[in-house]
Short mmCIF file of C-alpha atoms in Angstrom, two decimals:
data_model
loop_
_atom_site.label_atom_id
_atom_site.label_comp_id
_atom_site.label_asym_id
_atom_site.label_seq_id
_atom_site.Cartn_x
_atom_site.Cartn_y
_atom_site.Cartn_z
CA MET A 1 16.72 27.30 -6.17
CA ASP A 2 13.55 28.52 -7.20
CA LYS A 3 11.60 29.90 -5.22
CA LYS A 4 8.86 27.20 -4.65
CA GLN A 5 8.60 25.55 -1.83
CA HIS A 6 9.93 22.53 -2.18
CA ILE A 7 8.22 18.94 -0.30
CA SER A 8 9.89 15.33 0.28
CA ILE A 9 7.77 12.92 2.28
CA PHE A 10 9.43 10.14 3.09
CA THR A 11 7.07 7.42 4.76
CA THR A 12 7.76 3.76 5.62
CA ALA A 13 5.19 1.96 3.08
CA SER A 14 3.87 1.58 -0.28
CA LEU A 15 1.31 -0.33 -2.07
CA PRO A 16 0.88 -2.71 -2.88
CA TRP A 17 1.28 -3.18 0.76
CA LEU A 18 -2.46 -0.90 2.20
CA THR A 19 -1.48 -0.02 5.25
CA GLY A 20 -1.83 3.12 7.17
CA THR A 21 1.81 4.57 6.19
CA ALA A 22 1.29 3.71 2.43
CA VAL A 23 -1.92 5.64 1.52
CA ASN A 24 -2.39 8.14 3.84
CA PRO A 25 1.39 10.02 2.51
CA LEU A 26 -0.10 8.93 -1.10
CA PHE A 27 -3.08 11.28 -0.55
CA ARG A 28 -0.86 13.54 1.46
CA ALA A 29 1.53 14.08 -1.71
CA ALA A 30 -1.23 14.34 -4.06
CA TYR A 31 -3.04 17.30 -2.38
CA LEU A 32 0.64 19.28 -1.38
CA ALA A 33 0.81 19.04 -5.23
CA LYS A 34 -2.06 20.66 -6.37
CA ASP A 35 -0.96 24.45 -5.22
CA GLU A 36 1.64 24.76 -8.39
CA GLY A 37 3.70 26.99 -5.80
CA ARG A 38 5.29 23.50 -4.36
CA LYS A 39 7.02 21.06 -5.67
CA VAL A 40 6.17 17.32 -4.12
CA THR A 41 8.55 14.19 -3.91
CA LEU A 42 7.15 11.14 -2.77
CA VAL A 43 9.84 9.39 -1.19
CA ILE A 44 8.82 5.40 -0.95
CA PRO A 45 10.90 1.40 0.02
CA TRP A 46 11.99 -0.65 -2.52
CA LEU A 47 12.11 -3.91 -1.51
CA SER A 48 14.31 -7.12 -3.33
CA LEU A 49 11.86 -9.46 -4.88
CA LYS A 50 11.78 -12.08 -1.20
CA ASP A 51 10.91 -9.23 0.85
CA GLN A 52 8.10 -8.34 -1.38
CA HIS A 53 6.97 -12.20 -1.88
CA HIS A 54 6.40 -11.24 2.17
CA VAL A 55 4.31 -8.15 1.75
CA TYR A 56 2.86 -7.99 -1.17
CA PRO A 57 1.38 -11.78 -1.79
CA GLU A 58 -0.52 -11.48 -4.90
CA ILE A 59 2.03 -8.95 -6.86
CA THR A 60 6.21 -8.33 -7.13
CA PHE A 61 7.19 -5.57 -9.42
CA SER A 62 10.75 -6.24 -11.68
CA SER A 63 11.67 -2.21 -11.09
CA PRO A 64 11.16 0.53 -9.56
CA SER A 65 9.02 1.98 -12.43
CA GLU A 66 6.85 -0.44 -11.98
CA GLN A 67 5.96 -0.36 -8.71
CA GLU A 68 5.66 3.37 -10.02
CA LYS A 69 3.27 2.91 -12.30
CA TYR A 70 0.82 0.70 -10.27
CA VAL A 71 0.60 3.25 -7.25
CA ARG A 72 -0.37 6.10 -9.65
CA GLN A 73 -2.67 4.01 -11.92
CA TRP A 74 -4.25 3.30 -8.62
CA LEU A 75 -3.96 6.78 -6.98
CA GLU A 76 -5.85 7.61 -10.35
CA GLY A 77 -8.51 5.67 -9.69
CA ARG A 78 -9.56 7.37 -6.17
CA ILE A 79 -9.63 10.99 -6.35
CA ARG A 80 -10.69 13.53 -9.17
CA PHE A 81 -7.41 15.22 -10.38
CA THR A 82 -4.11 14.54 -11.85
CA ALA A 83 -1.31 15.37 -9.25
CA HIS A 84 1.84 16.52 -10.40
CA PHE A 85 4.19 14.88 -7.83
CA SER A 86 7.53 12.94 -8.31
CA ILE A 87 8.08 9.42 -6.96
CA ARG A 88 11.21 8.77 -5.65
CA PHE A 89 12.64 5.22 -4.13
CA TYR A 90 14.57 4.47 -1.15
CA PRO A 91 16.73 0.64 -0.80
CA GLY A 92 14.81 -1.31 2.05
CA LYS A 93 14.41 -4.66 3.94
CA PHE A 94 11.30 -6.19 5.47
CA SER A 95 11.93 -7.47 9.18
CA LEU A 96 10.13 -10.53 9.76
CA ASP A 97 10.54 -10.40 13.38
CA LYS A 98 9.36 -6.11 13.43
CA ARG A 99 6.88 -6.75 10.56
CA SER A 100 7.97 -3.73 8.64
CA ILE A 101 10.34 -2.06 6.61
CA ILE A 102 13.70 -0.40 7.22
CA ALA A 103 15.33 2.23 5.42
CA LEU A 104 18.78 0.50 4.25
CA GLY A 105 21.99 3.56 4.02
CA ASP A 106 21.23 6.62 4.12
CA ILE A 107 18.15 7.59 2.72
CA THR A 108 19.04 11.33 2.20
CA GLU A 109 20.39 10.87 -0.10
CA VAL A 110 17.45 10.17 -2.35
CA ILE A 111 16.88 13.99 -2.71
CA PRO A 112 19.32 15.81 -4.39
CA ASP A 113 20.99 19.27 -2.08
CA GLU A 114 19.81 21.28 -4.07
CA GLU A 115 15.96 20.37 -4.25
CA ALA A 116 16.54 20.22 -0.05
CA ASP A 117 13.68 21.76 1.46
CA ILE A 118 10.96 20.52 3.55
CA ALA A 119 11.30 16.79 4.87
CA VAL A 120 8.20 15.05 6.03
CA LEU A 121 9.10 12.23 8.00
CA GLU A 122 5.88 9.99 8.30
CA GLU A 123 6.47 8.17 11.38
CA PRO A 124 9.99 9.84 12.05
CA GLU A 125 10.68 7.80 15.34
CA HIS A 126 11.14 4.54 12.79
CA LEU A 127 12.99 6.33 10.25
CA THR A 128 15.22 7.25 12.51
CA TRP A 129 15.90 4.79 14.58
CA TYR A 130 18.26 3.14 12.81
CA HIS A 131 19.18 6.20 10.76
CA HIS A 132 23.22 6.34 9.63
CA GLY A 133 24.14 8.87 7.56
CA LYS A 134 23.44 13.28 7.07
CA ARG A 135 21.12 14.59 9.71
CA TRP A 136 17.93 15.74 8.63
CA LYS A 137 18.00 18.71 10.08
CA LYS A 138 21.47 19.41 8.33
CA LYS A 139 20.24 17.95 5.10
CA PHE A 140 16.82 19.82 4.86
CA ARG A 141 16.11 23.68 6.41
CA LEU A 142 12.60 21.76 7.95
CA VAL A 143 11.48 18.58 9.15
CA ILE A 144 8.26 17.53 10.50
CA GLY A 145 7.22 14.59 11.17
CA VAL A 146 3.90 12.48 11.36
CA VAL A 147 3.41 9.78 14.09
CA HIS A 148 1.22 7.43 12.87
CA THR A 149 1.78 4.31 15.53
CA ASN A 150 0.96 4.05 18.86
CA TYR A 151 4.43 1.61 19.74
CA LEU A 152 4.20 1.87 23.01
CA GLU A 153 1.43 0.25 22.99
CA TYR A 154 1.79 -2.85 21.08
CA VAL A 155 5.68 -3.02 23.19
CA ARG A 156 3.06 -3.46 26.30
CA ARG A 157 0.89 -5.71 24.68
CA GLU A 158 3.65 -8.17 23.17
CA LYS A 159 6.48 -7.10 25.40
CA ASN A 160 6.75 -5.56 29.18
CA ALA A 161 7.06 -2.52 30.43
CA LEU A 162 10.95 -2.20 30.37
CA GLN A 163 10.96 -1.84 26.99
CA ALA A 164 8.08 0.24 26.52
CA PHE A 165 10.40 2.41 28.58
CA LEU A 166 13.44 2.18 27.09
CA VAL A 167 11.70 2.37 23.20
CA ARG A 168 10.00 5.95 25.05
CA GLN A 169 13.50 7.19 25.27
CA ILE A 170 14.31 5.95 21.78
CA ASN A 171 11.91 8.08 20.37
CA ASN A 172 12.17 10.83 22.05
CA TRP A 173 15.82 11.32 21.61
CA VAL A 174 15.64 10.40 17.99
CA VAL A 175 12.29 12.70 17.11
CA GLY A 176 14.46 15.53 19.47
CA ILE A 177 17.71 15.46 16.65
CA TYR A 178 16.13 15.07 13.87
CA CYS A 179 12.83 16.55 14.30
CA HIS A 180 11.97 20.69 14.49
CA LYS A 181 8.56 20.05 14.75
CA VAL A 182 6.33 16.77 15.35
CA ILE A 183 2.26 16.05 14.43
CA ARG A 184 1.28 13.46 16.25
CA LEU A 185 -2.64 12.28 14.56
CA SER A 186 -4.44 11.85 18.57
CA ALA A 187 -2.53 11.80 21.99
CA ALA A 188 -2.90 8.59 21.56
CA THR A 189 0.35 8.62 20.54
CA GLN A 190 4.01 9.99 23.24
CA ASP A 191 4.49 13.28 24.23
CA LEU A 192 6.82 13.69 22.14
CA PRO A 193 9.58 17.27 21.60
CA ARG A 194 8.40 19.87 20.14
CA SER A 195 4.79 17.89 19.10
CA ILE A 196 1.25 18.87 18.75
CA ILE A 197 -2.29 17.37 18.36
CA CYS A 198 -3.60 17.29 15.29
CA ASN A 199 -5.22 14.77 12.42
CA VAL A 200 -3.70 15.78 9.17
CA HIS A 201 -5.23 12.14 7.90
CA GLY A 202 -8.66 12.81 5.12
CA VAL A 203 -10.08 9.91 3.41
CA ASN A 204 -10.47 8.70 0.29
CA PRO A 205 -12.58 10.67 -2.08
CA LYS A 206 -13.88 7.24 -2.72
CA PHE A 207 -16.06 6.46 0.90
CA LEU A 208 -17.69 10.50 0.56
CA GLU A 209 -19.14 9.64 -2.42
CA ILE A 210 -20.46 6.19 -1.19
CA GLY A 211 -21.63 8.53 2.51
CA MET A 212 -23.89 11.25 -0.71
CA LYS A 213 -25.56 8.19 -1.52
CA LYS A 214 -26.76 7.48 1.09
CA LYS A 215 -27.86 10.59 2.34
CA GLU A 216 -29.64 10.86 -0.56
CA GLN A 217 -31.31 7.80 -0.68
CA LEU A 218 -32.27 8.43 3.20
CA GLN A 219 -33.71 12.50 2.15
CA ASN A 220 -35.83 10.34 -0.06
CA GLY A 221 -37.14 8.05 2.56
CA GLU A 222 -35.22 5.16 1.23
CA GLN A 223 -33.95 2.22 3.65
CA ALA A 224 -30.01 3.55 2.94
CA PHE A 225 -29.33 0.60 5.16
CA THR A 226 -30.07 -2.88 5.30
CA LYS A 227 -27.39 -5.45 6.90
CA GLY A 228 -26.46 -4.60 10.92
CA ALA A 229 -23.11 -4.40 12.67
CA TYR A 230 -19.92 -5.69 11.17
CA TYR A 231 -16.23 -4.87 11.91
CA ILE A 232 -13.08 -4.34 9.53
CA GLY A 233 -9.33 -4.59 9.84
CA LYS A 234 -6.49 -6.37 9.96
CA MET A 235 -6.78 -9.72 11.63
CA VAL A 236 -4.86 -10.14 14.49
CA TRP A 237 -6.18 -9.97 18.34
CA ASN A 238 -4.34 -6.50 19.09
CA LYS A 239 -6.14 -5.10 15.80
CA GLY A 240 -9.23 -4.78 18.08
CA TYR A 241 -10.74 -8.77 17.57
CA LYS A 242 -9.57 -9.50 21.24
CA GLU A 243 -11.63 -6.88 23.09
CA LEU A 244 -14.51 -7.00 20.67
CA LEU A 245 -14.76 -10.97 20.98
CA LYS A 246 -14.99 -10.53 24.41
CA LEU A 247 -17.44 -8.21 24.47
CA LEU A 248 -19.46 -10.19 22.68
CA GLN A 249 -18.41 -13.44 24.95
CA ASP A 250 -18.86 -11.20 28.01
CA HIS A 251 -22.38 -10.42 27.43
CA GLN A 252 -23.58 -12.85 25.11
CA ALA A 253 -27.06 -12.54 26.67
CA GLU A 254 -27.30 -9.19 26.75
CA LEU A 255 -27.03 -9.06 22.57
CA THR A 256 -29.40 -11.78 22.03
CA GLY A 257 -29.69 -11.42 17.97
CA VAL A 258 -27.59 -8.95 17.24
CA GLU A 259 -25.37 -10.59 14.17
CA VAL A 260 -22.36 -8.75 13.69
CA ASP A 261 -19.91 -9.76 10.38
CA LEU A 262 -16.44 -9.22 10.61
CA TYR A 263 -13.61 -9.18 8.14
CA GLY A 264 -10.23 -9.32 7.35
CA ASN A 265 -6.87 -10.92 6.59
CA GLY A 266 -3.80 -11.71 8.93
CA GLU A 267 -1.74 -13.90 10.67
CA ASP A 268 -4.65 -14.80 13.34
CA SER A 269 -7.55 -15.36 11.09
CA ALA A 270 -7.71 -18.95 12.15
CA GLN A 271 -7.78 -18.07 16.31
CA VAL A 272 -10.49 -15.10 15.39
CA GLN A 273 -12.63 -18.09 14.14
CA GLU A 274 -12.03 -20.68 16.56
CA ALA A 275 -12.94 -17.70 19.20
CA ALA A 276 -15.79 -17.26 16.60
CA LYS A 277 -17.71 -20.62 16.88
CA LYS A 278 -17.42 -20.37 20.37
CA LEU A 279 -20.13 -18.26 20.41
CA ASP A 280 -23.51 -18.41 20.49
CA LEU A 281 -24.41 -15.25 18.71
CA ALA A 282 -24.28 -14.92 15.43
CA VAL A 283 -20.21 -13.72 14.50
CA ARG A 284 -19.14 -15.04 11.07
CA VAL A 285 -15.80 -14.37 9.83
CA HIS A 286 -14.82 -13.85 6.49
CA PRO A 287 -11.94 -13.19 4.30
CA GLY A 288 -10.42 -8.95 4.40
CA ARG A 289 -11.48 -6.43 1.14
CA ASP A 290 -11.05 -3.85 0.00
CA HIS A 291 -13.50 -1.48 2.36
CA ALA A 292 -15.38 0.44 -0.46
CA ASP A 293 -16.25 -2.65 -2.00
CA PRO A 294 -20.46 -2.36 -2.18
CA LEU A 295 -20.78 -5.04 -0.19
CA PHE A 296 -20.05 -2.75 2.50
CA HIS A 297 -22.40 -0.16 1.67
CA ASP A 298 -25.72 -1.11 3.51
CA TYR A 299 -24.76 -1.99 6.95
CA LYS A 300 -25.78 0.26 9.39
CA VAL A 301 -22.96 0.14 12.53
CA PHE A 302 -19.81 -0.25 12.43
CA LEU A 303 -18.14 -2.01 15.74
CA ASN A 304 -14.00 -0.45 16.60
CA PRO A 305 -13.38 -1.52 20.57
CA SER A 306 -9.10 -1.05 19.01
CA THR A 307 -7.47 1.26 21.50
CA THR A 308 -4.16 0.60 19.42
CA ASP A 309 -4.74 2.72 16.49
CA VAL A 310 -3.71 6.56 16.89
CA VAL A 311 -6.26 7.84 14.35
CA CYS A 312 -8.91 4.70 13.04
CA THR A 313 -8.88 4.89 9.33
CA THR A 314 -11.51 2.31 8.94
CA THR A 315 -13.28 4.19 11.72
CA ALA A 316 -13.20 7.28 9.76
CA GLU A 317 -14.19 5.51 6.22
CA ALA A 318 -16.87 4.03 8.22
CA LEU A 319 -18.49 7.79 8.97
CA ALA A 320 -17.82 9.55 6.00
CA MET A 321 -19.47 6.43 4.06
CA GLY A 322 -22.67 7.53 7.09
CA LYS A 323 -22.69 4.49 9.53
CA ILE A 324 -23.04 5.02 12.95
CA VAL A 325 -19.71 4.42 14.58
CA VAL A 326 -19.51 2.38 18.27
CA CYS A 327 -16.42 2.82 19.41
CA ALA A 328 -14.51 3.01 23.15
CA ASN A 329 -14.03 6.46 24.40
CA HIS A 330 -10.00 6.52 23.66
CA PRO A 331 -7.70 9.81 23.23
CA SER A 332 -7.51 7.34 19.68
CA ASN A 333 -11.45 8.67 19.00
CA GLU A 334 -11.16 12.48 20.04
CA PHE A 335 -10.90 13.67 15.92
CA PHE A 336 -14.42 11.25 15.89
CA LYS A 337 -16.34 12.71 19.14
CA GLN A 338 -17.61 16.06 16.60
CA PHE A 339 -19.36 14.04 14.12
CA PRO A 340 -23.12 12.54 15.69
CA ASN A 341 -22.94 9.09 14.19
CA CYS A 342 -19.86 8.79 16.75
CA ARG A 343 -20.91 7.32 19.71
CA THR A 344 -18.65 6.38 21.74
CA TYR A 345 -19.46 3.39 25.43
CA ASP A 346 -16.47 3.42 28.27
CA ASP A 347 -17.21 0.34 30.26
CA ALA A 348 -18.46 -3.19 28.61
CA LYS A 349 -21.92 -2.02 29.72
CA GLY A 350 -21.87 0.85 27.85
CA PHE A 351 -20.28 -1.24 24.76
CA VAL A 352 -24.46 -3.58 25.23
CA GLU A 353 -26.57 -0.17 25.13
CA THR A 354 -24.93 2.02 22.69
CA THR A 355 -24.75 -0.89 20.02
CA ARG A 356 -28.48 -1.93 20.40
CA LYS A 357 -29.38 1.67 20.35
CA ALA A 358 -27.29 2.31 17.48
CA LEU A 359 -28.25 -1.04 15.79
CA ASN A 360 -32.41 0.50 16.52
CA ASP A 361 -31.68 4.47 15.67
CA GLU A 362 -31.15 5.28 11.55
CA PRO A 363 -27.93 7.14 11.23
CA ALA A 364 -27.89 11.29 11.07
CA PRO A 365 -27.30 12.11 7.60
CA LEU A 366 -23.65 14.00 7.41
CA THR A 367 -24.15 18.39 6.74
CA ASP A 368 -21.85 19.60 4.06
CA GLU A 369 -19.49 20.62 6.52
CA GLN A 370 -18.67 17.14 8.31
CA THR A 371 -17.82 15.81 4.60
CA HIS A 372 -15.47 18.38 4.14
CA GLU A 373 -14.01 17.74 7.80
CA LEU A 374 -12.97 14.12 7.12
CA SER A 375 -11.95 15.13 3.63
CA TRP A 376 -7.80 15.24 2.78
CA GLU A 377 -8.78 18.70 1.16
CA ALA A 378 -9.96 20.06 5.33
CA ALA A 379 -6.68 17.14 6.32
CA THR A 380 -4.00 19.64 4.23
CA GLU A 381 -5.49 22.42 5.99
CA ARG A 382 -4.78 21.30 8.86
CA PHE A 383 -1.28 20.59 7.77
CA LEU A 384 -0.01 23.19 6.38
CA LYS A 385 -1.36 25.20 9.40
CA VAL A 386 -0.20 23.49 11.96
CA ALA A 387 3.12 22.93 10.42
CA GLN A 388 3.58 26.79 9.33
CA LEU A 389 4.89 25.23 5.71
CA ASP A 390 1.44 28.25 3.93
CA ALA A 391 4.14 30.75 5.91
CA SER A 392 7.64 32.78 3.82
CA PRO A 393 10.51 31.12 5.01
CA SER A 394 11.77 33.86 7.03
CA SER A 395 8.82 33.05 9.08
CA LYS A 396 10.14 30.47 11.13
CA LYS A 397 11.21 31.95 14.60
CA LEU A 398 12.64 29.98 17.40
CA LYS A 399 10.89 31.08 20.88
CA ARG A 400 11.61 34.72 22.63
CA ILE A 401 13.91 35.27 24.64
CA PRO A 402 14.31 38.24 26.98
CA SER A 403 18.44 39.30 26.30
CA LYS A 404 20.13 38.11 22.89
CA LEU A 405 23.05 37.13 25.21
CA TYR A 406 21.18 34.48 26.93
CA MET A 407 19.83 33.42 23.83
CA SER A 408 23.28 33.04 22.04
CA ALA A 409 24.76 31.11 25.61
CA SER A 410 21.02 28.84 24.89
CA LEU A 411 21.02 28.13 21.55
CA ASN A 412 24.63 27.82 21.13
CA LEU A 413 24.09 25.02 24.74
CA ARG A 414 21.27 23.97 22.56
CA ARG A 415 23.14 22.59 19.21
CA ASN A 416 26.52 21.57 21.13
CA LEU A 417 24.33 19.85 23.14
CA GLU A 418 22.54 18.04 20.11
CA ASP A 419 25.19 17.61 17.60
CA ALA A 420 27.11 15.64 20.62
CA SER A 421 23.83 13.30 20.85
CA ALA A 422 23.50 12.98 17.40
CA LEU A 423 27.33 11.86 17.00
CA MET A 424 26.09 9.59 19.68
CA HIS A 425 23.87 8.27 17.33
CA PHE A 426 25.89 7.59 14.09
CA VAL A 427 28.58 6.28 15.90
CA GLY A 428 25.95 3.73 16.95
CA THR A 429 23.15 3.13 14.38
CA GLY A 430 26.97 1.92 12.21
CA PHE A 431 26.74 -1.39 13.83
CA LEU A 432 23.29 -2.03 12.98
CA ASN A 433 22.92 0.40 9.81
CA GLU A 434 22.41 -1.71 6.59
CA GLN A 435 23.76 -0.46 3.10
CA PRO A 436 21.96 -2.04 0.89
CA ASP A 437 23.01 -5.31 -1.32
CA ASP A 438 24.71 -4.64 -5.22
CA GLU A 439 21.32 -5.74 -6.36
CA GLN A 440 19.68 -2.80 -5.52
CA ARG A 441 21.70 -0.81 -5.99
CA LYS A 442 21.92 -1.72 -9.18
CA ASP A 443 17.51 -1.35 -9.42
CA LEU A 444 17.79 2.39 -8.12
CA GLY A 445 20.76 3.03 -9.94
CA LEU A 446 22.56 4.17 -7.25
CA ALA A 447 26.44 4.06 -7.68
CA LEU A 448 28.68 0.33 -6.15
CA PRO A 449 30.75 2.15 -2.73
CA SER A 450 33.89 1.94 -3.46
CA LYS A 451 36.17 0.15 -1.07
CA ASN A 452 38.07 2.83 0.63
CA GLN A 453 35.09 5.15 0.71
CA GLN A 454 35.26 6.74 4.53
CA SER A 455 32.53 5.32 6.54
CA TYR A 456 32.70 8.55 9.49
CA PRO A 457 32.20 11.21 7.21
CA GLY A 458 33.27 13.96 10.51
CA ARG A 459 31.62 16.40 12.26
CA TRP A 460 29.83 18.42 10.53
CA GLY A 461 28.61 15.38 8.05
CA PHE A 462 26.32 13.63 10.18
#
């Protein structure tokens, strides 16, 4: 292998699905690849046509190269440089009950052994729940997990406490087996082995450009914001709509005259519209649109009471556009508290007071430092620092231990326990993990499995 770092970024979704695990790893790949000392590969799921219809309702692809072209064109319309990174696909399947994409087979095979250096697992628990194949730590020198989703909160809301407990234990187990270190975007996620909290996501440069134009308007004495309050997000109850509509319903008298526009598409759209119609306040429900659409530029206040996010992308985008954000005093919003336009509340009374004040105030123009802090340049700097990827490979050391004898015994015990744990997971996932079908293998240029292919790779092969 050459001396360049080779970073392989595996993620659980891809455009045109505009979800965080599709968008953020794409930007991470582009900005990491700006350094010519790195080779970067983004590894994304390839779905059968049937599954594409579930996930990409407006467009489908007949080949991986066609989807790659779409992804690159989308990215080129949002950054001001040429991004030199590779895109590879792994076979995936859309799970209707989980509303997410599950990897099929051993997706580590997508990266040739001679290129296997550093792996970044975006949503490490999701990528390893059903992983049945070579161990990530055996294949790659360094495996870094980036935790995007607060799975425990979703389970608590939709299922029960016992299932939440089980999910917590499984997440700890698989992440411990497969990751050397873990980056949690905020303290809203569960604590995981070898984890550190740091927001390593940035904002689409388009939003920063909008914010700069609004700053110029304010500095020129112009009225930069002519509309009131809005919220945008996937229109499902657990994405903040339940909290927001309840707050508006319970405090209609105190919020008399306040108008709110809601934008989004989702399974609960009809119910959200019905709930909004019952309010005396002017709460209008609209179809979802791109947050960078000129329609949103003139809104002054972004209302986001959601507590299921880890770090809310739309909140960051609203701040980047120079708006005032009203959000809950919650760990998921800790990163945003450094910005003067972020106004947090602790309870319903605080929401009312903060919202009314925000609608009467003018946003503070973003400083250059604040703009940089929201950017992908700054997010990439933070990622490299916490992942220690700017250090040489030899600098990766374990914690200092007082005696060599103790260190040897301790490491051997840890390694043996981890090997045993990984073997248990490997055997268990053998009953759960599905293999890609012949059509997907053909699409991706994968070899068809032979009838005599060994399903158990031996002690050191997984």
